[in-house]
Amino acid sequence: MADVKSDIEIARAAKKQPILEIGAKLGIPPEALLPYGHDKAKITAGFIAAQKGKPDGRLILVTAINPTPAGEGKTTTTVGLGDGLNRIGRKAITCIREASLGPCFGVKGGAAGGGYAQVVPMEDMNLHFTGDFHAITSAHNLLAALIDNHIYWGNEQNIDTRRIAWRRVMDMNDRALRQIVCSLGGVANGYPREAGFDITVASEVMAILCLSMDLRDLERRLGNIIIGYRRDKSPVFARDIKADGAMTVLLKDAMQPNLVQTLENNPAFVHGGPFANIAHGCNSVIATTTALKLADYVVTEAGFGADLGAEKFFDIKCRKAGLKPDAAVIVATVRAMKMNGGVKKDDLGREDVEAVRKGCANLGRHVQNVKKFGVPVVVAINHFTSDTEAEIRAVQAYVETLGAEAILCRHWALGSAGIEELARKVVELAESGHSQFSPLYPDEMPLFEKIETIAKDIYHADAVIADKTVRAQLHMWEQQGYGRLPVCMAKTQYSFSTDPNLRGAPTGHTVPVREVRLSAGAGFVVVVTGEIMTMPGLPKVPSSERIFLNEEGHIEGLF
Ligand code: ADP
Ligand code: MG
């Protein structure tokens, strides 16, 4: 297999067009683009505002089965489908998330797609890109500094220093900073207290930037961040210490979507990157809504499997931004079906049609779940070279029994030429006008019932278990006016249940709620159902050990 090129080798050989030409394809004039070098540009807020009132294109969600170590290829398929739609004559924009530095140097796996379905420049995209994450880090830490400073100078707001709810962030996997004591060293350094760091993608500022419609909305939401509580438990907001204005200033440029291109010179927006557990896991609303004004089709991705990613895309992002998706693509692989059917990772090379059939139950439930939102579904089988004809047929036959279609896609190996059939099917579904999108639950539903609805309808659990303190907390937030917020489930991505080892389509399980957190600025209630890591660590052999600059100054080892 010496002729199989790595993602970075393929990306480096790309024949990129100047970014102004990519913008021109979308009718964006040069003065509305702020180039960052030759192959990246931000789109100005003024141009975006001027698109108001124009008709929207069609919105396609790419989601997936529960991830397995075998790899599914959601981003690869999102990029491939965007190229495929352009190939069949539809003007399409791909919208994906920006990458965090943490996973880049930790476990292998880029954020720009793979094979011949990639966004370029992938090196930039996986590293500093246009500095958005650095801006988010700065805005977040400005607020942290202002909180300690407020207390230092007399604590006029009477913040209970034991109940500060705002940590610090850094865009790095660094377990040493998870739990720290700050302000040591004497009176001049403030009041010592326990604190800690999260990774930047877990910052509420990230979620806020990704859900804001414009700069005004951004400022309002930043002001609504709860930074801590007083002794009487009343919340103290970021606006109470006048942090919102300066934070908005730091985020002014980061709020503008980034335009890049695919390997086939089609436009892609890469913007925002919230965690998919304690946040909603989708690219920014402003990138998606802007893309809808500029293209016939917008293809976007949601993180994790459809039980988390698609549910949050529909119930949080679409609900809040008034988006109406026209079709959904569920990515599955024969390898993942096999793993769901009990095959070990090392044995995936051997044909096992029976295991594929068994593992299809996981896919089947996702298909039926997505239909519950009223959105038409097609399954994309992301082809791996080890797949056999009989295994592929088994997946297709199974999906047919659900009244849907599974289409074999070879975009990873062939680019847009390998995904034409899926592109045509997506067009057929989207243009049929069959989408009757509506979120799973109404705003008015009590918070606990929202959790139960997701647990029962999407996870197929029997019950949600929560002790009194959790229920009382939810009740208190309802009393304070937060009852209409959607819930943001933080659950393992590997299973429909809260047990990561339970593959397939489990039933009869329960969903224990450990903790609930209010993200008042982002506008959702986070429901924590297991161990959720907001500051990852690095593995014993981090991928950074293989990353270096070669003699020509090219980056090696980055995927
Ligand atoms: P996800 O978005 O689901 O996390 P990605 O699209 O980022 O997955 O793909 C993860 C990795 O798998 C990438 O390195 C990509 O090159 C690889 N990959 C994706 N599809 C295929 C395929 N069909 N064959 C081989 N490798 C693939
Ligand atoms: Mg991805």
Coordinates of C-alpha atoms and ligand atoms in Angstrom, one line a residue:
M1 CA 0.0 0.0 0.0
A2 CA 3.0 2.3 -0.6
D3 CA 1.0 4.3 -3.1
V4 CA -1.6 5.4 -0.4
K5 CA -0.7 9.1 0.3
S6 CA -1.2 10.5 3.8
D7 CA -3.7 13.3 4.3
I8 CA -1.0 15.9 4.6
E9 CA 0.7 14.7 1.4
I10 CA -2.5 15.0 -0.6
A11 CA -3.2 18.4 0.9
R12 CA 0.3 19.7 0.1
A13 CA -0.2 18.7 -3.5
A14 CA -3.4 20.7 -3.8
K15 CA -3.7 23.3 -6.6
K16 CA -5.2 26.0 -4.5
Q17 CA -6.9 29.0 -6.1
P18 CA -6.4 32.5 -4.7
I19 CA -8.9 33.0 -1.9
L20 CA -10.4 36.1 -3.7
E21 CA -11.3 33.9 -6.6
I22 CA -13.1 31.4 -4.3
G23 CA -15.0 34.4 -2.8
A24 CA -15.9 35.6 -6.3
K25 CA -17.6 32.2 -7.0
L26 CA -20.0 33.1 -4.2
G27 CA -20.4 36.7 -5.3
I28 CA -18.4 38.1 -2.4
P29 CA -16.6 41.2 -3.7
P30 CA -12.9 41.6 -2.8
E31 CA -13.6 44.4 -0.4
A32 CA -15.9 42.1 1.6
L33 CA -13.0 39.7 2.2
L34 CA -10.3 40.2 4.8
P35 CA -7.4 37.9 3.5
Y36 CA -5.2 36.1 6.0
G37 CA -2.4 35.3 3.5
H38 CA -3.4 33.9 0.1
D39 CA -5.6 31.0 1.0
K40 CA -7.7 32.1 3.9
A41 CA -10.1 35.1 4.4
K42 CA -12.6 36.4 6.8
I43 CA -15.9 37.7 5.5
T44 CA -16.7 41.2 6.8
A45 CA -19.6 41.8 9.2
G46 CA -20.9 44.5 6.9
F47 CA -21.2 42.1 3.9
I48 CA -22.9 39.6 6.2
A49 CA -25.4 42.1 7.5
A50 CA -26.2 43.2 3.9
Q51 CA -27.4 39.6 3.0
K52 CA -30.4 39.9 5.3
G53 CA -33.7 39.3 3.5
K54 CA -32.1 37.2 0.7
P55 CA -33.6 33.7 0.2
D56 CA -31.9 30.8 1.9
G57 CA -30.4 27.8 0.2
R58 CA -31.0 24.2 1.5
L59 CA -29.4 22.9 4.6
I60 CA -28.0 19.4 4.8
L61 CA -26.8 17.8 8.0
V62 CA -24.1 15.2 8.1
T63 CA -24.2 13.0 11.2
A64 CA -23.2 9.4 12.0
I65 CA -23.6 6.2 13.9
N66 CA -22.0 6.0 17.4
P67 CA -18.2 6.4 16.8
T68 CA -16.0 3.3 17.1
P69 CA -12.2 3.1 17.1
A70 CA -12.7 2.0 13.5
G71 CA -13.4 5.6 12.4
E72 CA -16.5 6.9 10.5
G73 CA -15.4 9.9 8.5
K74 CA -18.1 12.5 9.1
T75 CA -15.9 15.5 8.2
T76 CA -14.5 13.6 5.2
T77 CA -18.0 12.9 4.0
T78 CA -19.2 16.5 4.7
V79 CA -16.4 17.9 2.5
G80 CA -16.9 15.1 -0.1
L81 CA -20.6 15.8 -0.3
G82 CA -20.0 19.6 -0.7
D83 CA -17.7 18.8 -3.7
G84 CA -20.2 16.2 -5.0
L85 CA -23.0 18.8 -5.0
N86 CA -20.8 21.3 -6.9
R87 CA -19.9 18.5 -9.3
I88 CA -23.6 17.9 -10.3
G89 CA -24.1 21.6 -10.8
R90 CA -25.4 22.9 -7.5
K91 CA -23.6 25.8 -5.8
A92 CA -22.7 24.3 -2.4
I93 CA -20.7 25.5 0.6
T94 CA -19.3 23.1 3.2
C95 CA -19.5 24.4 6.8
I96 CA -17.3 22.7 9.4
R97 CA -15.6 23.4 12.7
E98 CA -12.2 24.8 13.4
A99 CA -9.6 22.5 15.1
S100 CA -8.3 22.6 18.6
L101 CA -4.6 22.3 19.3
G102 CA -5.2 19.8 22.0
P103 CA -6.1 16.8 19.9
C104 CA -3.6 17.8 17.3
F105 CA -0.6 17.0 19.5
G106 CA -2.4 14.3 21.5
V107 CA -4.1 11.6 19.5
K108 CA -3.8 11.5 15.7
G109 CA -6.8 12.8 13.9
G110 CA -7.2 16.1 12.0
A111 CA -10.3 18.2 11.5
A112 CA -10.0 19.0 7.8
G113 CA -11.4 15.8 6.4
G114 CA -9.3 13.1 4.8
G115 CA -8.0 11.5 1.6
Y116 CA -9.4 13.4 -1.5
A117 CA -12.1 15.1 0.5
Q118 CA -10.3 17.7 2.5
V119 CA -10.3 21.4 3.2
V120 CA -7.0 23.3 2.6
P121 CA -4.7 24.7 3.9
M122 CA -5.1 21.8 6.3
E123 CA -1.9 22.6 8.2
D124 CA -3.1 26.1 9.1
M125 CA -6.6 24.8 9.8
N126 CA -5.2 22.3 12.3
L127 CA -2.8 24.9 13.9
H128 CA -3.3 28.6 14.5
F129 CA -5.6 29.3 11.5
T130 CA -6.9 32.8 11.7
G131 CA -6.4 33.1 15.4
D132 CA -10.1 32.7 16.4
F133 CA -9.3 30.3 19.2
H134 CA -6.6 32.5 20.6
A135 CA -9.1 35.4 20.7
I136 CA -11.6 33.2 22.5
T137 CA -9.0 32.2 25.0
S138 CA -8.1 35.8 25.6
A139 CA -11.7 36.9 26.0
H140 CA -12.4 34.1 28.4
N141 CA -9.3 34.8 30.5
L142 CA -10.0 38.5 30.5
L143 CA -13.2 37.7 32.3
A144 CA -11.3 35.5 34.7
A145 CA -8.8 38.2 35.4
L146 CA -11.6 40.8 36.0
I147 CA -13.3 38.5 38.5
D148 CA -10.2 38.1 40.7
N149 CA -9.5 41.8 40.2
H150 CA -13.1 42.7 41.3
I151 CA -12.6 40.7 44.5
Y152 CA -9.2 42.2 45.1
W153 CA -10.5 45.7 45.0
G154 CA -13.2 45.2 47.6
N155 CA -15.7 42.8 46.0
E156 CA -18.5 45.3 45.6
Q157 CA -20.8 42.6 44.0
N158 CA -20.3 40.4 47.1
I159 CA -19.2 37.4 45.1
D160 CA -18.9 34.4 47.3
T161 CA -15.3 33.4 46.6
R162 CA -16.2 29.7 47.3
R163 CA -18.8 29.9 44.5
I164 CA -16.9 31.3 41.6
A165 CA -18.2 29.5 38.5
W166 CA -15.7 30.8 35.9
R167 CA -12.4 28.9 35.3
R168 CA -9.6 29.8 33.0
V169 CA -8.9 28.2 29.6
M170 CA -6.0 27.3 27.3
D171 CA -6.0 25.5 23.9
M172 CA -3.8 22.6 25.0
N173 CA -4.2 19.2 26.5
D174 CA -2.6 19.8 29.9
R175 CA -3.8 17.8 32.9
A176 CA -1.5 19.6 35.2
L177 CA -3.8 22.6 35.1
R178 CA -7.1 20.9 35.7
Q179 CA -7.2 21.8 39.4
I180 CA -4.9 24.5 40.8
V181 CA -4.7 27.0 43.6
C182 CA -4.3 30.5 42.4
S183 CA -3.3 33.8 44.1
L184 CA -0.6 32.3 46.3
G185 CA 2.3 34.5 47.4
G186 CA 0.9 37.1 49.7
V187 CA -1.5 40.0 50.0
A188 CA -0.5 41.7 46.8
N189 CA -1.5 38.6 44.8
G190 CA -5.1 38.5 45.9
Y191 CA -7.1 35.8 47.8
P192 CA -5.9 32.3 47.4
R193 CA -8.6 30.0 46.1
E194 CA -9.0 26.7 44.2
A195 CA -9.3 27.2 40.5
G196 CA -8.5 25.4 37.3
F197 CA -8.3 25.4 33.5
D198 CA -10.4 23.9 30.8
I199 CA -9.5 23.5 27.1
T200 CA -10.6 26.5 25.0
V201 CA -13.2 24.5 23.1
A202 CA -15.0 23.8 26.4
S203 CA -15.3 27.6 27.1
E204 CA -18.8 29.0 27.3
V205 CA -17.4 31.9 25.2
M206 CA -16.8 29.3 22.4
A207 CA -20.4 28.1 22.7
I208 CA -21.7 31.7 22.8
L209 CA -19.7 32.8 19.7
C210 CA -21.1 29.8 17.9
L211 CA -24.7 30.5 18.7
S212 CA -24.7 34.3 18.3
M213 CA -26.5 35.9 15.3
D214 CA -24.3 39.0 15.2
L215 CA -22.1 41.2 17.4
R216 CA -24.9 42.7 19.4
D217 CA -26.3 39.3 20.2
L218 CA -22.7 38.2 21.1
E219 CA -22.4 41.1 23.6
R220 CA -25.7 40.4 25.2
R221 CA -24.9 36.8 25.6
L222 CA -21.5 37.5 27.1
G223 CA -23.1 39.8 29.6
N224 CA -25.5 37.0 30.6
I225 CA -22.6 34.6 31.6
I226 CA -22.9 33.7 35.3
I227 CA -19.5 34.2 36.8
G228 CA -20.4 33.0 40.3
Y229 CA -22.9 33.4 43.2
R230 CA -23.4 35.5 46.3
R231 CA -23.9 34.1 49.8
D232 CA -27.7 34.2 49.2
K233 CA -27.1 32.1 46.0
S234 CA -28.2 34.9 43.7
P235 CA -26.1 34.8 40.4
V236 CA -23.5 37.4 39.5
F237 CA -23.3 38.1 35.8
A238 CA -20.4 39.2 33.6
R239 CA -22.3 42.4 32.9
D240 CA -22.3 43.1 36.7
I241 CA -18.6 43.6 36.5
K242 CA -18.8 45.3 33.1
A243 CA -16.8 42.7 31.2
D244 CA -19.1 42.2 28.2
G245 CA -18.0 45.3 26.2
A246 CA -14.3 44.5 26.3
M247 CA -14.8 40.8 25.7
T248 CA -16.8 41.7 22.6
V249 CA -14.0 43.9 21.3
L250 CA -11.6 41.0 21.7
L251 CA -14.0 38.8 19.7
K252 CA -14.8 41.2 16.9
D253 CA -12.7 39.6 14.3
A254 CA -13.2 36.0 15.6
M255 CA -16.9 36.5 15.0
Q256 CA -16.4 36.7 11.2
P257 CA -16.5 33.4 9.4
N258 CA -13.4 32.0 7.7
L259 CA -13.5 31.2 4.0
V260 CA -11.1 28.5 2.7
Q261 CA -11.4 25.9 -0.1
T262 CA -11.7 22.2 -0.7
L263 CA -9.1 20.2 -2.7
E264 CA -11.5 20.8 -5.7
N265 CA -11.5 24.5 -5.2
N266 CA -15.0 24.7 -3.8
P267 CA -15.8 27.1 -1.0
A268 CA -15.8 26.0 2.6
F269 CA -16.5 28.0 5.8
V270 CA -14.6 26.8 8.8
H271 CA -15.7 28.6 11.9
G272 CA -16.1 27.9 15.6
G273 CA -15.5 24.6 17.4
P274 CA -17.4 24.0 20.6
F275 CA -17.1 20.7 22.4
A276 CA -19.8 18.2 21.6
N277 CA -20.3 17.1 25.2
I278 CA -20.7 20.1 27.5
A279 CA -21.6 22.2 24.5
H280 CA -23.5 21.7 21.2
G281 CA -20.6 20.6 18.9
C282 CA -21.5 22.5 15.7
N283 CA -19.8 25.2 13.6
S284 CA -21.0 28.8 14.1
V285 CA -24.6 29.9 13.4
I286 CA -23.2 33.0 11.7
A287 CA -21.2 30.8 9.2
T288 CA -24.2 28.6 8.5
T289 CA -26.7 31.4 8.1
T290 CA -24.3 33.4 5.9
A291 CA -23.6 30.3 3.7
L292 CA -27.3 29.8 3.3
K293 CA -27.6 33.3 1.7
L294 CA -24.7 32.6 -0.7
A295 CA -25.3 29.0 -1.9
D296 CA -28.0 26.6 -3.2
Y297 CA -26.8 24.0 -0.7
V298 CA -25.0 24.2 2.6
V299 CA -23.5 20.9 4.0
T300 CA -22.7 20.9 7.7
E301 CA -21.5 18.5 10.3
A302 CA -22.5 17.7 13.9
G303 CA -20.0 16.2 16.3
F304 CA -20.2 12.6 17.7
G305 CA -23.0 10.2 16.8
A306 CA -26.5 11.3 15.9
D307 CA -27.8 10.6 19.4
L308 CA -25.7 13.6 20.6
G309 CA -24.6 15.5 17.6
A310 CA -27.8 15.6 15.5
E311 CA -30.0 15.9 18.5
K312 CA -28.1 19.0 19.6
F313 CA -27.9 20.4 16.1
F314 CA -31.7 20.2 15.8
D315 CA -32.7 21.0 19.4
I316 CA -30.1 23.7 20.1
K317 CA -28.6 25.2 17.0
C318 CA -31.6 25.0 14.6
R319 CA -34.1 25.9 17.3
K320 CA -32.2 29.0 18.4
A321 CA -31.2 30.2 14.9
G322 CA -34.5 29.3 13.2
L323 CA -32.8 26.9 10.8
K324 CA -34.8 24.4 8.9
P325 CA -32.7 21.4 7.7
D326 CA -33.9 19.8 4.4
A327 CA -32.2 16.4 4.7
A328 CA -29.8 14.5 6.8
V329 CA -27.0 12.1 5.9
I330 CA -26.0 9.4 8.4
V331 CA -22.4 8.2 7.8
A332 CA -21.8 4.5 8.5
T333 CA -18.9 2.2 7.7
V334 CA -18.9 -1.5 7.2
R335 CA -16.0 -1.6 9.7
A336 CA -18.0 0.2 12.4
M337 CA -21.0 -2.1 11.7
K338 CA -18.7 -5.0 12.3
M339 CA -17.4 -3.6 15.5
N340 CA -21.0 -3.0 16.7
G341 CA -21.6 -6.6 15.8
G342 CA -18.8 -7.7 18.2
V343 CA -15.7 -7.9 16.0
K344 CA -12.4 -6.7 17.5
K345 CA -10.4 -4.0 15.8
D346 CA -7.6 -6.3 14.8
D347 CA -10.0 -8.6 13.0
L348 CA -11.7 -6.0 10.9
G349 CA -9.8 -7.1 7.8
R350 CA -11.7 -10.4 7.6
E351 CA -15.1 -10.6 5.9
D352 CA -17.9 -11.2 8.4
V353 CA -21.4 -10.5 6.9
E354 CA -23.1 -11.8 10.0
A355 CA -21.4 -9.4 12.3
V356 CA -22.2 -6.6 9.8
R357 CA -25.9 -7.6 10.0
K358 CA -25.8 -7.7 13.7
G359 CA -24.1 -4.3 14.1
C360 CA -26.7 -2.6 11.8
A361 CA -29.1 -2.2 14.7
N362 CA -27.1 0.8 15.8
L363 CA -27.4 2.4 12.4
G364 CA -31.1 1.5 12.3
R365 CA -31.9 3.3 15.5
H366 CA -30.1 6.5 14.3
V367 CA -32.1 6.4 11.1
Q368 CA -35.4 6.2 13.0
N369 CA -34.3 8.8 15.5
V370 CA -33.4 11.4 12.9
K371 CA -36.8 10.8 11.2
K372 CA -38.4 11.8 14.5
F373 CA -37.3 15.4 13.8
G374 CA -39.2 15.3 10.5
V375 CA -36.1 15.3 8.4
P376 CA -35.6 12.9 5.4
V377 CA -32.6 10.6 5.8
V378 CA -30.1 8.9 3.6
V379 CA -27.2 6.6 4.7
A380 CA -23.8 7.2 3.3
I381 CA -21.5 4.1 3.4
N382 CA -18.0 5.6 3.6
H383 CA -16.1 3.0 1.6
F384 CA -12.9 1.5 3.1
T385 CA -10.7 -0.6 0.9
S386 CA -11.2 -3.6 3.1
D387 CA -15.0 -3.7 2.6
T388 CA -16.3 -6.6 0.7
E389 CA -19.2 -6.6 -1.8
A390 CA -21.3 -8.9 0.4
E391 CA -20.8 -6.8 3.5
I392 CA -21.8 -3.6 1.6
R393 CA -24.9 -5.4 0.3
A394 CA -25.8 -6.4 3.8
V395 CA -25.9 -2.8 5.0
Q396 CA -27.9 -1.7 2.0
A397 CA -30.4 -4.5 2.4
Y398 CA -30.9 -3.7 6.0
V399 CA -31.4 0.1 5.4
E400 CA -34.0 -0.8 2.7
T401 CA -36.1 -2.5 5.4
L402 CA -36.2 0.9 7.2
G403 CA -37.6 2.6 4.1
A404 CA -34.4 4.4 3.4
E405 CA -31.4 4.0 1.1
A406 CA -27.8 3.4 1.8
I407 CA -25.4 4.7 -0.9
L408 CA -21.8 3.6 -1.3
C409 CA -19.5 6.6 -1.4
R410 CA -15.8 6.6 -2.5
H411 CA -15.0 10.3 -2.0
W412 CA -12.0 9.5 0.3
A413 CA -10.3 7.7 -2.6
L414 CA -11.8 9.6 -5.6
G415 CA -13.0 13.0 -4.4
S416 CA -16.3 14.3 -5.9
A417 CA -16.4 11.6 -8.6
G418 CA -16.9 9.0 -5.9
I419 CA -19.9 10.6 -4.3
E420 CA -22.1 11.8 -7.2
E421 CA -24.9 9.2 -6.4
L422 CA -25.2 10.5 -2.8
A423 CA -25.2 14.1 -4.0
R424 CA -28.1 13.3 -6.4
K425 CA -30.1 11.5 -3.7
V426 CA -29.6 14.5 -1.3
V427 CA -30.9 16.8 -4.0
E428 CA -33.9 14.6 -4.5
L429 CA -34.7 14.5 -0.8
A430 CA -34.1 18.2 -0.2
E431 CA -36.1 19.3 -3.2
S432 CA -39.0 16.9 -2.6
G433 CA -40.1 19.4 0.1
H434 CA -40.7 16.4 2.5
S435 CA -38.8 18.0 5.4
Q436 CA -41.2 18.8 8.2
F437 CA -38.5 19.8 10.7
S438 CA -39.4 20.4 14.2
P439 CA -37.4 20.1 17.4
L440 CA -38.0 17.1 19.7
Y441 CA -39.6 19.1 22.5
P442 CA -41.2 22.5 22.9
D443 CA -39.6 25.4 24.8
E444 CA -42.3 25.3 27.4
M445 CA -41.6 21.7 28.6
P446 CA -40.2 21.6 32.1
L447 CA -36.4 21.0 32.1
F448 CA -36.5 17.6 33.7
E449 CA -39.1 16.4 31.2
K450 CA -36.8 17.6 28.4
I451 CA -34.1 15.3 29.7
E452 CA -36.6 12.4 29.9
T453 CA -37.9 13.0 26.4
I454 CA -34.4 12.8 25.0
A455 CA -33.5 9.8 27.1
K456 CA -36.6 7.9 26.1
D457 CA -37.1 8.9 22.5
I458 CA -33.5 9.1 21.4
Y459 CA -31.5 6.8 23.8
H460 CA -34.4 4.3 24.3
A461 CA -33.8 4.4 28.0
D462 CA -36.4 3.3 30.5
A463 CA -35.9 6.1 33.0
V464 CA -33.8 9.1 34.1
I465 CA -32.4 8.9 37.6
A466 CA -31.5 12.1 39.4
D467 CA -31.3 12.9 43.1
K468 CA -33.2 15.7 44.9
T469 CA -30.4 18.2 44.6
V470 CA -30.4 18.0 40.8
R471 CA -34.2 18.3 40.6
A472 CA -34.2 21.2 43.0
Q473 CA -31.5 22.9 41.0
L474 CA -33.5 22.6 37.8
H475 CA -36.6 23.8 39.6
M476 CA -34.8 26.9 40.9
W477 CA -33.6 27.8 37.4
E478 CA -37.1 27.5 36.1
Q479 CA -38.2 29.9 38.8
Q480 CA -35.4 32.3 37.8
G481 CA -36.6 32.3 34.2
Y482 CA -34.3 29.7 32.6
G483 CA -37.0 27.1 32.1
R484 CA -37.5 27.7 28.4
L485 CA -33.8 26.8 27.6
P486 CA -33.0 23.6 25.7
V487 CA -30.9 21.0 27.5
C488 CA -27.4 20.0 26.3
M489 CA -26.7 16.4 27.1
A490 CA -23.1 15.4 28.1
K491 CA -23.1 11.7 27.6
T492 CA -20.5 9.2 26.3
Q493 CA -20.4 9.3 22.5
Y494 CA -19.8 5.6 22.2
S495 CA -23.2 4.3 23.1
F496 CA -26.8 5.2 23.2
S497 CA -26.6 4.5 26.9
T498 CA -24.3 6.1 29.4
D499 CA -22.1 3.0 29.4
P500 CA -19.4 3.4 26.6
N501 CA -19.1 -0.4 26.3
L502 CA -22.7 -1.0 25.4
R503 CA -22.7 -1.0 21.6
G504 CA -25.5 -1.8 19.2
A505 CA -29.0 -0.5 20.1
P506 CA -29.4 -1.1 23.9
T507 CA -32.8 -0.9 25.6
G508 CA -33.9 -1.1 29.2
H509 CA -31.0 1.1 30.5
T510 CA -31.3 4.1 32.8
V511 CA -29.7 7.5 32.4
P512 CA -28.2 8.8 35.7
V513 CA -27.8 12.5 35.9
R514 CA -24.8 13.4 37.9
E515 CA -24.9 17.1 37.7
V516 CA -26.5 20.0 35.9
R517 CA -24.8 23.3 34.9
L518 CA -26.4 26.5 33.6
S519 CA -24.7 28.1 30.6
A520 CA -26.8 31.2 30.8
G521 CA -24.9 33.1 28.1
A522 CA -24.9 30.3 25.6
G523 CA -28.5 29.6 26.5
F524 CA -28.7 25.9 27.5
V525 CA -28.6 23.7 30.6
V526 CA -25.9 21.1 30.5
V527 CA -26.9 17.7 31.8
V528 CA -23.9 15.7 32.9
T529 CA -24.4 11.9 32.8
G530 CA -20.9 10.5 33.3
E531 CA -17.3 11.4 33.6
I532 CA -16.9 14.5 31.4
M533 CA -13.4 15.7 30.8
T534 CA -13.1 19.4 30.1
M535 CA -9.3 19.5 30.2
P536 CA -7.9 16.4 28.4
G537 CA -4.4 15.0 29.1
L538 CA -1.8 13.8 26.6
P539 CA -1.2 10.1 25.9
K540 CA 2.1 8.4 26.8
V541 CA 3.3 8.9 23.2
P542 CA 1.7 12.1 22.0
S543 CA 1.6 12.7 18.3
S544 CA 3.7 15.8 18.8
E545 CA 6.7 13.5 18.9
R546 CA 6.3 12.8 15.2
I547 CA 5.6 16.4 14.1
F548 CA 8.6 18.4 12.7
L549 CA 9.7 20.8 9.9
N550 CA 11.5 19.1 7.0
E551 CA 14.4 20.5 5.0
E552 CA 12.1 22.4 2.7
G553 CA 10.3 24.0 5.7
H554 CA 7.2 21.8 5.3
I555 CA 5.3 20.4 8.3
E556 CA 5.7 16.6 8.6
G557 CA 3.7 14.2 10.8
L558 CA 0.5 16.3 11.1
F559 CA -1.8 13.4 10.1
Ligands
ADP1 P1 -14.9 12.3 11.9 O1 -15.3 13.6 11.3 O2 -16.0 11.3 11.9 O3 -14.2 12.3 13.2 P2 -12.9 12.3 9.8 O4 -13.7 12.6 8.6 O5 -12.2 13.4 10.4 O6 -13.8 11.6 10.9 O7 -11.9 11.1 9.4 C1 -11.0 10.6 10.4 C2 -9.8 9.9 9.7 O8 -10.3 8.8 8.9 C3 -9.1 10.9 8.7 O9 -7.7 10.8 8.9 C4 -9.5 10.3 7.3 O10 -8.4 10.4 6.4 C5 -9.8 8.8 7.6 N1 -10.8 8.3 6.7 C6 -12.0 8.8 6.5 N2 -12.7 8.1 5.6 C7 -11.8 7.1 5.2 C8 -11.9 6.1 4.2 N3 -13.0 5.9 3.5 N4 -10.8 5.2 4.0 C9 -9.7 5.4 4.8 N5 -9.6 6.4 5.7 C10 -10.6 7.2 5.9
MG2 MG -15.2 15.5 12.2

